[in-house]
XYZ file of C-alpha atoms in Angstrom:
402
model
C 0.076 -0.451 0.003
C 3.003 2.621 0.516
C 2.560 3.202 -3.400
C 0.126 3.898 -3.726
C 0.302 6.604 -0.661
C 2.517 7.905 -2.597
C 0.982 7.978 -5.702
C -1.587 10.154 -4.439
C 1.639 11.988 -2.261
C 2.324 13.503 -5.613
C 1.694 16.661 -6.392
C -1.669 16.977 -9.229
C -2.423 12.833 -8.758
C -5.311 12.446 -6.445
C -6.827 15.283 -7.635
C -6.753 14.169 -10.985
C -7.729 10.852 -10.262
C -11.133 11.758 -8.058
C -12.332 14.454 -10.865
C -11.871 11.817 -13.820
C -13.944 9.818 -11.636
C -16.616 11.859 -10.923
C -16.494 12.850 -14.842
C -16.877 9.026 -15.804
C -19.004 8.221 -12.710
C -22.411 8.392 -14.437
C -20.982 5.609 -17.231
C -21.360 3.452 -14.064
C -24.690 4.424 -13.221
C -26.342 4.661 -18.102
C -26.128 1.118 -18.909
C -28.169 0.667 -16.424
C -30.577 3.843 -16.358
C -31.502 3.198 -20.037
C -31.571 -0.633 -19.145
C -34.619 -0.675 -16.357
C -36.106 3.110 -18.325
C -36.387 0.902 -21.673
C -37.577 -1.900 -20.412
C -40.518 -0.386 -17.946
C -41.625 2.242 -20.684
C -41.007 -1.412 -23.249
C -42.592 -4.490 -21.324
C -39.375 -6.480 -23.297
C -36.177 -7.241 -22.091
C -34.889 -7.267 -25.575
C -35.453 -4.362 -26.664
C -33.725 -2.399 -23.550
C -30.925 -4.795 -24.583
C -30.991 -3.552 -27.621
C -31.724 -0.002 -27.127
C -28.452 -0.078 -24.882
C -26.215 -1.792 -27.155
C -26.860 0.870 -29.498
C -25.892 3.457 -27.579
C -22.282 0.797 -26.671
C -22.492 0.562 -30.439
C -22.044 5.106 -30.626
C -19.300 5.343 -28.004
C -17.332 2.760 -30.240
C -17.232 4.655 -33.326
C -16.284 7.294 -30.500
C -12.968 5.920 -28.753
C -10.905 6.228 -31.784
C -12.246 9.245 -33.288
C -12.713 11.807 -30.671
C -9.205 10.771 -29.234
C -7.619 11.093 -32.659
C -10.014 14.555 -32.142
C -7.644 16.213 -28.577
C -4.891 15.311 -30.979
C -6.101 17.609 -33.785
C -7.702 20.010 -31.772
C -6.926 19.763 -28.110
C -8.385 18.328 -25.046
C -10.325 21.088 -24.065
C -12.155 21.837 -27.050
C -12.872 18.396 -27.790
C -14.532 17.444 -23.668
C -16.835 20.657 -23.823
C -18.151 19.432 -27.212
C -18.843 15.977 -25.840
C -20.179 16.690 -22.780
C -23.029 19.255 -23.770
C -23.285 16.787 -27.091
C -23.834 13.901 -24.160
C -25.859 15.256 -21.481
C -28.489 16.028 -23.997
C -29.270 13.954 -26.006
C -29.259 11.665 -22.984
C -31.496 14.538 -20.711
C -33.546 13.479 -24.098
C -34.541 9.850 -24.170
C -35.405 10.285 -19.647
C -38.266 13.106 -20.600
C -39.426 11.208 -23.542
C -41.917 8.552 -23.905
C -40.653 6.921 -28.184
C -40.852 4.460 -30.184
C -37.960 2.040 -29.422
C -35.982 3.021 -33.204
C -36.633 5.964 -31.417
C -34.956 5.060 -28.427
C -31.843 3.080 -30.669
C -30.588 6.973 -32.205
C -30.956 8.855 -29.222
C -29.104 5.910 -27.341
C -26.592 5.804 -29.876
C -25.733 9.524 -30.688
C -25.554 9.218 -26.732
C -22.826 6.799 -27.337
C -21.286 9.142 -30.540
C -20.977 11.764 -27.886
C -19.853 10.536 -24.439
C -16.535 12.699 -23.486
C -13.352 10.750 -24.112
C -12.409 11.168 -20.803
C -10.139 7.361 -19.849
C -8.075 8.253 -23.379
C -7.456 11.733 -22.091
C -6.021 11.057 -18.547
C -4.184 7.610 -19.257
C -2.239 9.904 -21.667
C -1.734 12.620 -18.791
C -0.990 9.955 -17.438
C 2.953 9.456 -17.500
C 3.491 13.104 -17.670
C 2.590 12.895 -14.000
C 4.623 10.456 -13.254
C 7.749 8.544 -13.389
C 7.803 4.903 -14.688
C 8.308 2.698 -11.679
C 4.765 4.647 -10.435
C 3.702 4.756 -13.761
C 2.017 0.978 -13.568
C 1.100 1.217 -9.767
C -1.214 4.175 -10.850
C -2.372 2.615 -14.204
C -3.701 -0.610 -10.915
C -4.893 2.519 -8.662
C -6.930 3.993 -11.331
C -8.696 1.402 -12.508
C -8.726 -0.071 -8.841
C -10.531 3.635 -8.261
C -13.257 2.993 -11.117
C -15.116 0.260 -9.357
C -16.700 2.471 -7.034
C -18.372 3.705 -10.485
C -19.480 0.549 -10.304
C -20.064 -0.681 -6.524
C -21.727 2.991 -6.475
C -23.976 3.643 -10.289
C -25.641 0.491 -9.336
C -26.819 0.275 -5.891
C -27.818 4.764 -6.626
C -29.573 4.289 -10.067
C -31.788 1.249 -8.134
C -32.654 3.524 -5.361
C -32.885 6.455 -7.303
C -35.280 4.855 -10.300
C -37.061 2.577 -7.444
C -38.743 5.094 -5.492
C -38.222 8.569 -8.357
C -38.557 6.499 -11.968
C -36.935 5.490 -14.325
C -36.237 8.784 -15.868
C -34.988 10.087 -12.248
C -32.076 7.316 -12.796
C -31.455 8.828 -16.011
C -31.642 12.728 -15.134
C -29.399 12.688 -11.249
C -26.514 10.816 -14.074
C -26.738 14.319 -16.162
C -26.465 16.001 -13.473
C -23.249 13.936 -11.815
C -21.574 14.327 -15.703
C -21.818 18.661 -15.851
C -20.436 18.270 -12.239
C -18.073 16.143 -13.167
C -17.613 17.489 -16.621
C -16.621 20.416 -15.744
C -14.313 19.923 -13.169
C -12.096 17.366 -15.151
C -12.038 19.692 -18.175
C -10.915 22.451 -15.383
C -7.929 20.184 -14.065
C -4.484 22.176 -14.990
C -2.933 18.876 -16.162
C -5.882 19.037 -19.053
C -4.615 22.110 -20.283
C -1.357 21.609 -19.595
C -0.522 18.286 -21.278
C -0.831 18.913 -25.003
C -1.578 14.748 -27.464
C 1.547 16.162 -30.284
C -0.484 15.048 -33.678
C 0.298 10.812 -34.367
C 1.373 11.358 -37.787
C 0.092 7.482 -38.708
C -3.899 6.523 -40.136
C -5.571 6.407 -38.035
C -5.558 2.166 -36.702
C -2.795 2.085 -37.882
C -1.760 1.318 -33.888
C -3.723 -2.200 -34.094
C -1.011 -3.306 -36.050
C 0.648 -3.950 -32.673
C 0.300 -6.722 -32.092
C 0.337 -5.818 -27.823
C -2.814 -3.529 -28.403
C -4.656 -6.228 -30.844
C -5.082 -8.302 -28.059
C -5.464 -5.990 -24.880
C -8.219 -4.953 -27.795
C -9.712 -8.360 -28.632
C -9.304 -9.081 -24.735
C -11.252 -6.264 -23.087
C -13.439 -6.739 -25.967
C -13.804 -10.034 -24.574
C -14.020 -9.731 -20.426
C -16.747 -5.932 -21.017
C -18.949 -8.390 -22.433
C -19.369 -11.268 -20.018
C -19.855 -8.195 -18.161
C -21.886 -6.235 -19.503
C -24.709 -10.021 -20.359
C -23.620 -11.001 -16.257
C -25.544 -6.891 -15.772
C -28.195 -7.588 -17.797
C -28.425 -10.961 -16.410
C -28.644 -9.341 -12.683
C -31.297 -8.186 -13.356
C -33.429 -10.147 -14.976
C -33.038 -12.380 -11.863
C -34.169 -9.843 -9.508
C -36.176 -7.462 -11.875
C -36.464 -3.607 -11.149
C -38.314 -3.206 -8.247
C -35.934 -3.570 -5.373
C -32.238 -3.043 -4.239
C -31.229 -6.548 -4.664
C -29.764 -6.155 -8.461
C -28.158 -3.061 -7.128
C -26.738 -5.107 -4.737
C -24.971 -7.866 -5.866
C -23.609 -5.408 -8.848
C -22.171 -2.730 -6.056
C -20.428 -6.627 -4.881
C -19.032 -8.201 -8.570
C -17.395 -4.642 -8.390
C -16.353 -4.202 -4.729
C -14.586 -7.402 -5.384
C -12.992 -6.030 -8.228
C -11.885 -3.352 -5.844
C -10.586 -5.785 -3.936
C -9.005 -7.871 -5.825
C -7.474 -4.095 -8.153
C -5.672 -2.843 -4.384
C -4.673 -6.054 -2.835
C -2.359 -7.656 -6.960
C -1.618 -4.398 -8.438
C 1.793 -4.242 -6.763
C 2.860 -7.907 -8.830
C 4.632 -7.264 -11.776
C 3.329 -8.152 -14.653
C 4.658 -11.301 -16.838
C 3.319 -12.832 -20.088
C 0.670 -15.021 -18.560
C -0.082 -12.478 -16.126
C -3.456 -11.607 -18.410
C -4.808 -15.202 -18.748
C -4.308 -16.458 -14.696
C -6.753 -12.996 -14.007
C -8.733 -14.052 -16.452
C -8.885 -17.845 -16.044
C -10.488 -15.876 -12.182
C -13.131 -13.563 -13.793
C -13.362 -16.612 -16.310
C -14.460 -19.291 -12.943
C -16.647 -16.501 -11.435
C -18.963 -16.599 -13.659
C -19.110 -19.883 -14.488
C -20.772 -21.009 -10.621
C -22.394 -17.814 -11.178
C -24.852 -20.523 -13.677
C -25.528 -22.781 -10.653
C -27.437 -20.072 -8.120
C -29.790 -17.759 -7.253
C -29.975 -16.785 -4.068
C -28.772 -12.929 -3.644
C -26.223 -14.280 -1.042
C -24.977 -17.284 -3.463
C -24.900 -15.159 -6.322
C -22.393 -11.577 -4.255
C -19.777 -14.507 -2.819
C -19.064 -16.224 -6.596
C -19.717 -12.779 -8.026
C -17.527 -11.049 -5.761
C -14.372 -14.359 -6.726
C -15.311 -12.762 -11.112
C -14.653 -9.532 -9.364
C -11.030 -10.266 -7.928
C -10.532 -10.612 -11.567
C -10.903 -7.471 -12.588
C -9.237 -4.446 -12.231
C -6.214 -7.042 -12.359
C -6.801 -7.888 -15.722
C -7.598 -4.160 -16.932
C -4.199 -3.230 -15.296
C -2.205 -5.229 -17.319
C -4.459 -4.053 -20.523
C -3.528 -0.715 -19.344
C 0.125 -1.994 -18.910
C 0.613 -2.669 -22.304
C -0.568 -0.883 -24.851
C 0.799 2.088 -22.654
C 4.399 0.508 -22.711
C 3.459 -0.729 -26.814
C 2.808 2.107 -29.120
C 4.152 5.821 -28.371
C 3.104 9.540 -26.918
C 1.269 10.702 -29.662
C -0.492 7.008 -30.353
C -1.626 6.461 -26.806
C -4.570 8.404 -26.867
C -5.859 6.715 -30.624
C -3.916 2.887 -28.459
C -6.894 3.370 -25.558
C -9.860 4.505 -27.079
C -9.464 1.443 -29.771
C -9.431 -0.677 -26.555
C -12.412 1.122 -25.284
C -14.015 0.753 -28.585
C -13.476 -2.829 -27.875
C -14.911 -2.846 -24.311
C -17.694 -1.206 -26.015
C -18.265 -3.747 -28.546
C -18.019 -6.292 -26.312
C -20.939 -4.328 -24.273
C -22.791 -3.984 -27.449
C -22.811 -7.694 -28.326
C -23.144 -9.288 -24.419
C -25.763 -7.424 -23.082
C -28.433 -7.609 -26.877
C -27.572 -11.389 -27.189
C -27.882 -11.407 -23.698
C -31.654 -8.958 -23.492
C -32.219 -12.116 -25.818
C -31.680 -14.811 -24.252
C -33.631 -14.118 -22.000
C -36.774 -13.459 -23.662
C -36.150 -17.209 -25.205
C -34.869 -19.600 -21.758
C -34.919 -16.673 -19.239
C -32.524 -15.412 -16.295
C -29.650 -17.871 -17.018
C -29.153 -17.338 -20.765
C -27.498 -13.943 -19.427
C -25.775 -15.834 -17.431
C -24.708 -18.627 -20.250
C -23.720 -15.868 -22.657
C -21.432 -13.849 -19.964
C -19.797 -17.551 -18.936
C -19.148 -18.028 -22.289
C -17.528 -14.546 -23.546
C -15.431 -15.046 -20.482
C -14.656 -18.096 -21.384
C -13.029 -16.668 -24.209
C -11.263 -13.927 -22.760
C -9.193 -16.938 -20.125
C -8.455 -17.976 -24.107
C -7.100 -15.314 -26.770
C -4.198 -14.145 -23.887
C -3.246 -17.230 -22.960
C -3.217 -18.853 -27.026
C -1.730 -14.784 -27.232
C 1.033 -15.713 -24.811
C 3.646 -14.307 -27.374
C 3.030 -11.108 -28.098
C 1.731 -10.165 -24.349
C 5.163 -7.983 -22.721
C 6.713 -9.217 -20.052
C 6.769 -6.326 -18.006
C 9.512 -7.907 -15.385
C 11.715 -4.940 -14.630
C 10.482 -3.101 -16.896
C 8.339 0.177 -17.143
C 5.886 0.707 -18.686
C 5.565 4.393 -20.678
C 5.431 4.784 -23.033
C 7.227 4.880 -26.558
C 9.172 8.083 -27.332
C 8.738 10.116 -30.348
C 10.993 11.290 -31.976
C 10.315 15.502 -31.432
C 9.897 17.750 -28.528
C 6.654 17.606 -27.019
C 4.651 20.152 -26.233
C 3.553 21.234 -22.387
C 1.811 24.268 -22.006
C 2.813 26.713 -19.032
C -0.175 28.489 -18.855
């Protein structure tokens, strides 16, 4: 834990972590809020899953595009534009009752305008700490973001059941406005400028570690998304049980991230962590009570944040600084396509097979998420004794002082 306390004493680190957590907090609420709202309006989990998938597809398309824009126009202009557009479209989903195609269209636009906070902050991190602190910082970030997934589902479920599903969405919009403004105003966002990449968009995916991280992220988040839909289907949207179980899953992730974050990243690291996720989710197919599900999903969660830490370090150590934002954008795209696939397939299987169908989908995706890094070990960088800093660009990087 001393590594984490040392990090938090570094100038600006605690502030930027907290600011980006608040800015991203709404996205720990919105997927469940959309699911609850659309299912209540339409009476169909399949329709709700498809609407949620449309949002994820929009986010997936936006990931590398808005990340490249930050290298062209600067972080702040892109963040301001996306916060405004996203806030307006999400508000429309909450307040206007419409048909499923219109819900899909607005959800897609909301996803397309998702503020690129994650690529921005992970591009800033290497400029804030020394090389030895970078991997622990990625671990702290991956662990801290689980606060979003611990509290987000519980808050969303409570507000949606007590005040109405539209208020669950509107609460997320309010937090987006506050958190987005705080993050945009952070000095580090104005101080670090991303160099314009000289490569064509998508070229960064030719680096095997980046492609491996993108594929595994797709499978990991797809499994978690299917699991989320399944938990909601088991407990319904009239009580707090679903939010509590999902919160415990994320609490397991937070625990795992803090406990395993200091371990050196070797070539088997990702496969080992993904096996923990797979084992816990596979066990969840055998239970449907709140206590038993909470226990096995806590186990599954132990592997999530550590796996994400490995993914961040793999990407950072494999690309030039000017390509980091786009690389993280593609990684986010992979995760969001996984979320779209996981939620859509889970919704369809629930309508045909009951809640267990979603757990089957989550188990299959988690198993593939274990097999891919196991078979792709040769593309996994060995970071034992190495730092995870990006490869330096050959030209000076402008650091703005005002």
